GROMACS .gro file of N, CA, C and O in nm:
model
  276
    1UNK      N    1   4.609 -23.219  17.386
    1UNK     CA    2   4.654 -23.224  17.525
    1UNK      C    3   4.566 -23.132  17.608
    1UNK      O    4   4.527 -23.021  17.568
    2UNK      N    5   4.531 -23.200  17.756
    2UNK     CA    6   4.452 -23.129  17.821
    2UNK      C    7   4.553 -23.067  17.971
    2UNK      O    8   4.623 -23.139  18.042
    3UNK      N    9   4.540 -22.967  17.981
    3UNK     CA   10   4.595 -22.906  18.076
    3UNK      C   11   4.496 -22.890  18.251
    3UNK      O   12   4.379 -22.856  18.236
    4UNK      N   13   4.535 -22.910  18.374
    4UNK     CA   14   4.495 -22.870  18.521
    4UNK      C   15   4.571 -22.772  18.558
    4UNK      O   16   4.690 -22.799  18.545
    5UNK      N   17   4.548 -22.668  18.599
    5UNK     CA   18   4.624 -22.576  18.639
    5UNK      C   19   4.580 -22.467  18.733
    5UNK      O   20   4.510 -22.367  18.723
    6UNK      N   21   4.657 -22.536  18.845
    6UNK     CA   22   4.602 -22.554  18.994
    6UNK      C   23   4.669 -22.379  19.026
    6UNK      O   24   4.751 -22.361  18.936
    7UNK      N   25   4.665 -22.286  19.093
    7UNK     CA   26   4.759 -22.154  19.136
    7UNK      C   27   4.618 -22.034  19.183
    7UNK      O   28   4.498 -22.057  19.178
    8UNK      N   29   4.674 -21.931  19.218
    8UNK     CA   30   4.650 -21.791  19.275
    8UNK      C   31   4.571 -21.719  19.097
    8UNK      O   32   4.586 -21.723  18.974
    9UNK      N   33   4.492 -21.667  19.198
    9UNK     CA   34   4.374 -21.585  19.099
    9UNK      C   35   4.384 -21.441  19.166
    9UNK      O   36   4.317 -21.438  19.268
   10UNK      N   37   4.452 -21.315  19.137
   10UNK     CA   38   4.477 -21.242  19.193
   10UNK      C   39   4.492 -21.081  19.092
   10UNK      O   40   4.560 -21.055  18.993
   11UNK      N   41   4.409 -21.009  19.159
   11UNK     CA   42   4.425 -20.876  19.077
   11UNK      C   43   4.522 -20.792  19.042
   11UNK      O   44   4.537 -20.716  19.138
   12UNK      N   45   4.608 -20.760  18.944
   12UNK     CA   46   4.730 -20.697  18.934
   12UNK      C   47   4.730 -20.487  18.943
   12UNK      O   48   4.668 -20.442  18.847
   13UNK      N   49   4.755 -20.438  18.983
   13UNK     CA   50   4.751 -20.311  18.972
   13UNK      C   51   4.893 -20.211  18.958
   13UNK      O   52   4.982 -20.209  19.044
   14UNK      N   53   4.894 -20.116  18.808
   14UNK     CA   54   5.012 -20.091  18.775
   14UNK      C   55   4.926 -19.923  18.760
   14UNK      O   56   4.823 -19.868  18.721
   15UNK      N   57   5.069 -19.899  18.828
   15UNK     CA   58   5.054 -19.751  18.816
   15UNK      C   59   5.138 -19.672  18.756
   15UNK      O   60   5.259 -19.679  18.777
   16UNK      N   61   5.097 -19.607  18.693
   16UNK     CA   62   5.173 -19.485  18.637
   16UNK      C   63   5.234 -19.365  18.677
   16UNK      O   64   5.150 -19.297  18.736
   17UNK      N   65   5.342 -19.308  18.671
   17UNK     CA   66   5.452 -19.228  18.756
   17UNK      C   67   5.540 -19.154  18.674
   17UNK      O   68   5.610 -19.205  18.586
   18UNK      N   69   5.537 -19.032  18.702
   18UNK     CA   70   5.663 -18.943  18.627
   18UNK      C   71   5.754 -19.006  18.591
   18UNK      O   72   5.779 -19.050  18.479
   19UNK      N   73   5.819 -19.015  18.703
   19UNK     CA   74   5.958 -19.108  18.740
   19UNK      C   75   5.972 -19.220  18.882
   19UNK      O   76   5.874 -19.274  18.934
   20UNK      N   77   6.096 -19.234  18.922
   20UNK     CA   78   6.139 -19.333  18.989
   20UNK      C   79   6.100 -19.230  19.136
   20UNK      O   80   6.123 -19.110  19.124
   21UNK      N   81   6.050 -19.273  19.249
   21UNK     CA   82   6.120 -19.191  19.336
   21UNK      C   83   6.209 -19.261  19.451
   21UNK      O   84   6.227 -19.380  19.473
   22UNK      N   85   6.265 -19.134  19.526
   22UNK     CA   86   6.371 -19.193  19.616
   22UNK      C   87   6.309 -19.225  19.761
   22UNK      O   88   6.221 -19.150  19.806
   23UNK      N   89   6.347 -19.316  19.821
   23UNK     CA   90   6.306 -19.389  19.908
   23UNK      C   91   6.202 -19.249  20.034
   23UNK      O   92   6.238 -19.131  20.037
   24UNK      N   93   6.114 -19.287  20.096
   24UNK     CA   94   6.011 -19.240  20.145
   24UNK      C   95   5.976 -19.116  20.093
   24UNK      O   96   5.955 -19.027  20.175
   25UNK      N   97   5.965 -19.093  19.985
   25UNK     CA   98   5.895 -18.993  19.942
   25UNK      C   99   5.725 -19.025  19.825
   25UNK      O  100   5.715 -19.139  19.779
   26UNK      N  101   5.686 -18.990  19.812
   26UNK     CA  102   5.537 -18.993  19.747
   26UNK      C  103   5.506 -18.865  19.640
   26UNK      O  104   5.540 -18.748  19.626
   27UNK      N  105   5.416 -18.968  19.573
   27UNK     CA  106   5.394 -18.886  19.399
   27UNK      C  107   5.242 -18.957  19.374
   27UNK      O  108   5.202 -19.073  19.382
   28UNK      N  109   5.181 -18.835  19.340
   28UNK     CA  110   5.047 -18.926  19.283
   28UNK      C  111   5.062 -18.955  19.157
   28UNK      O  112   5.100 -18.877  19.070
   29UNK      N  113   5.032 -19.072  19.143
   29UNK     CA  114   5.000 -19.198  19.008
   29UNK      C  115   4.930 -19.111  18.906
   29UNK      O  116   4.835 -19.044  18.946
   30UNK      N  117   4.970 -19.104  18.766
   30UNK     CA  118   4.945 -19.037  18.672
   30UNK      C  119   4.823 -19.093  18.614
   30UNK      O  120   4.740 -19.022  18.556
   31UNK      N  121   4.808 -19.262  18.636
   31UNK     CA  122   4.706 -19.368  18.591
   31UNK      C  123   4.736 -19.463  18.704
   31UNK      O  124   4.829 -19.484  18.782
   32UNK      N  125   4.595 -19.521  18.671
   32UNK     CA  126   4.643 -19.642  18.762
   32UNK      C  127   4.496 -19.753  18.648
   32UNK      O  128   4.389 -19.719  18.598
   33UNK      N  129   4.575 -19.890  18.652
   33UNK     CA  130   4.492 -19.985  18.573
   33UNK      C  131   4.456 -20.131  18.682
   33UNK      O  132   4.532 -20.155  18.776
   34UNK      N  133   4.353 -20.206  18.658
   34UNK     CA  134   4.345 -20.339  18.709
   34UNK      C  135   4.373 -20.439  18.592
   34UNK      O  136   4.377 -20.415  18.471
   35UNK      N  137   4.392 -20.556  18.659
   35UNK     CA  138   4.384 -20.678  18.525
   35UNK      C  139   4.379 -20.789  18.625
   35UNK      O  140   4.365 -20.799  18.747
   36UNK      N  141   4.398 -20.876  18.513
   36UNK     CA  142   4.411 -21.001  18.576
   36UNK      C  143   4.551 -21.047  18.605
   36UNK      O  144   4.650 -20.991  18.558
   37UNK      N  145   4.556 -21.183  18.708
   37UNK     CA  146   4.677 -21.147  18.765
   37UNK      C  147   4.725 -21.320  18.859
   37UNK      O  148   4.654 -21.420  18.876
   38UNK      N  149   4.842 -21.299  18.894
   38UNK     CA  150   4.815 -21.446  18.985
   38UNK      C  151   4.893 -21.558  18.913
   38UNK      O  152   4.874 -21.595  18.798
   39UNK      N  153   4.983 -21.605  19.001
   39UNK     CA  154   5.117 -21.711  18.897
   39UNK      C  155   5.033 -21.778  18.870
   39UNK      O  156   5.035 -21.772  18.747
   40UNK      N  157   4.929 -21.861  18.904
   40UNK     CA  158   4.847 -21.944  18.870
   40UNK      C  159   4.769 -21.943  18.751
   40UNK      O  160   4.754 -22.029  18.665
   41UNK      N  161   4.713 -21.810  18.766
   41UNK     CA  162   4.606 -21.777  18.611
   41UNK      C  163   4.681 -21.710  18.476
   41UNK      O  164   4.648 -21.686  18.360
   42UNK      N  165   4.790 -21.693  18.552
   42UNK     CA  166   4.890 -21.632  18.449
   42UNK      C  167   4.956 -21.738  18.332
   42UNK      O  168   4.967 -21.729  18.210
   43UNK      N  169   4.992 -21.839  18.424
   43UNK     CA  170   5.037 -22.020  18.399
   43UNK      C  171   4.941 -22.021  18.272
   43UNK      O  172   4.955 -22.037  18.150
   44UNK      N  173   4.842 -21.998  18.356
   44UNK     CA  174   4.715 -22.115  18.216
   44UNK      C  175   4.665 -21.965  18.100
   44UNK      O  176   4.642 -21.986  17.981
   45UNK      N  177   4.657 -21.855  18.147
   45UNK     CA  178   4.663 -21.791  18.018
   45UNK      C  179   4.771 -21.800  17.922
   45UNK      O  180   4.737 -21.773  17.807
   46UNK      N  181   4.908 -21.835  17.943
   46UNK     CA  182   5.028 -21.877  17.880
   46UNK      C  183   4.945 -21.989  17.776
   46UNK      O  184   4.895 -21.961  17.667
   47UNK      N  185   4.947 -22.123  17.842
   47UNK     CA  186   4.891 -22.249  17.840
   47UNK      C  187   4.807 -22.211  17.701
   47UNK      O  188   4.844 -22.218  17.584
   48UNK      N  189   4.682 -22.169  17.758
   48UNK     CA  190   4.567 -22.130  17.656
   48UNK      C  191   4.602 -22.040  17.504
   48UNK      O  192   4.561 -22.067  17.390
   49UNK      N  193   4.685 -21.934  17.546
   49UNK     CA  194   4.775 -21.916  17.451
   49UNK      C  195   4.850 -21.932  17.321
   49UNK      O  196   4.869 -21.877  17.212
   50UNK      N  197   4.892 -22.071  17.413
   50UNK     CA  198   5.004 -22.149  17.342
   50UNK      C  199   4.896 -22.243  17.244
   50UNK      O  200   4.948 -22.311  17.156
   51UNK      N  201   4.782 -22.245  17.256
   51UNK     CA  202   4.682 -22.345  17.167
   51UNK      C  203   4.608 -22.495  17.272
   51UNK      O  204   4.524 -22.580  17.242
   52UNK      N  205   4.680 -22.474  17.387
   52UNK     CA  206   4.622 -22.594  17.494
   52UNK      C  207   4.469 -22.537  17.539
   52UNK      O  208   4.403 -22.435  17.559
   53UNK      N  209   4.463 -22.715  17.539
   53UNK     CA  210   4.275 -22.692  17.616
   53UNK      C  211   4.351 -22.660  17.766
   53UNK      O  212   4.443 -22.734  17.800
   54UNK      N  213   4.312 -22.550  17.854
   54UNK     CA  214   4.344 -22.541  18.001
   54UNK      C  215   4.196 -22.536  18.071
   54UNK      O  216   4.085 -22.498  18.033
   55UNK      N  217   4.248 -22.595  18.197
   55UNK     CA  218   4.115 -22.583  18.287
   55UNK      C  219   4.183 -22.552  18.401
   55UNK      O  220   4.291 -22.607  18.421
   56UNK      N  221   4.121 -22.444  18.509
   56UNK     CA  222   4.206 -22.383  18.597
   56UNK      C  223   4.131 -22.394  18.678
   56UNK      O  224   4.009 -22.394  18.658
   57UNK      N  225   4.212 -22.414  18.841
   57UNK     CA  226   4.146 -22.450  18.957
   57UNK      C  227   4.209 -22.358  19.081
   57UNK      O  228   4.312 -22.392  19.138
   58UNK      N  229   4.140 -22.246  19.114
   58UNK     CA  230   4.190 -22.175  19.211
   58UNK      C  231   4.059 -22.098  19.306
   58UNK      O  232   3.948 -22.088  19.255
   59UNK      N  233   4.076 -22.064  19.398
   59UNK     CA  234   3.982 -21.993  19.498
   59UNK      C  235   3.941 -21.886  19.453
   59UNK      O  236   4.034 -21.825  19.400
   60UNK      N  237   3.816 -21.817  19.447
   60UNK     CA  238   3.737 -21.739  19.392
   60UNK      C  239   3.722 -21.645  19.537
   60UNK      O  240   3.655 -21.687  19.632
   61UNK      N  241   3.773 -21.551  19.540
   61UNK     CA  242   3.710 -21.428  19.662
   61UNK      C  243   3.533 -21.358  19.596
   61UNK      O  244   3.480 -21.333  19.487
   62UNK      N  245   3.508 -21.352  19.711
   62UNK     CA  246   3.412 -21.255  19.680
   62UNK      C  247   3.428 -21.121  19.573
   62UNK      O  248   3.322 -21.085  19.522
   63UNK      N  249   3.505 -21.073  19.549
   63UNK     CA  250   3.509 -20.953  19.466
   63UNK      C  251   3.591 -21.046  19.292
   63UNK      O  252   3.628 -20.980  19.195
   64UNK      N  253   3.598 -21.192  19.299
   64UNK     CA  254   3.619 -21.273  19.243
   64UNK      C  255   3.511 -21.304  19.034
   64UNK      O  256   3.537 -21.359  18.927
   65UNK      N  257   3.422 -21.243  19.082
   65UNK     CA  258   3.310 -21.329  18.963
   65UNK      C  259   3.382 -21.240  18.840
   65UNK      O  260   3.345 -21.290  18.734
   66UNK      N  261   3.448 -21.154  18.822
   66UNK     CA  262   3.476 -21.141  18.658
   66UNK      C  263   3.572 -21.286  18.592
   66UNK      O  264   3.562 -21.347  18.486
   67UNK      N  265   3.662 -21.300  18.710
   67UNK     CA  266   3.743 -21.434  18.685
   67UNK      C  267   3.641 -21.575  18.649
   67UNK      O  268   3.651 -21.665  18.565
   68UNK      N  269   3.576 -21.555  18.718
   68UNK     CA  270   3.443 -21.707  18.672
   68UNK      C  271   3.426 -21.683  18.523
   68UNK      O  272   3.446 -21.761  18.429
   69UNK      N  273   3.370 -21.516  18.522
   69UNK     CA  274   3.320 -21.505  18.376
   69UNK      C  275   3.403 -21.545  18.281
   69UNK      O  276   3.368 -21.539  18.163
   0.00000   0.00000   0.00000
């Protein structure tokens, strides 16, 4: 089975934090990471995953080419 899998190509960024804080207050991030990201590319890494051929079709930004790669 061949998979299209049309969605958002989008960078995820998770940061790292002591704890929770309470509303308008600020803490600098202990870490902070990028990845990949985006219901769309997320879909077909599932997909690909799971053992499916996927082919994915979404808009490429300029700061975009690791996703091509």
């Amino acid at each position: 089975m061949k998979i299209l899998s049309f969605g958002s190509l989008n960078y995820d960024y998770t940061y790292e934090v002591e704890h929770f804080l309470a509303p308008k207050k600020t803490l600098a991030a202990k870490s902070m990471q990028r990845g990949f990201g985006g219901k769309g590319a997320n879909q077909s890494i599932a997909f690909a995953r799971a053992g499916l051929s996927v082919y994915h079709a979404g808009r490429v930004g300029a700061d975009g080419q690791p996703f091509v790669d």
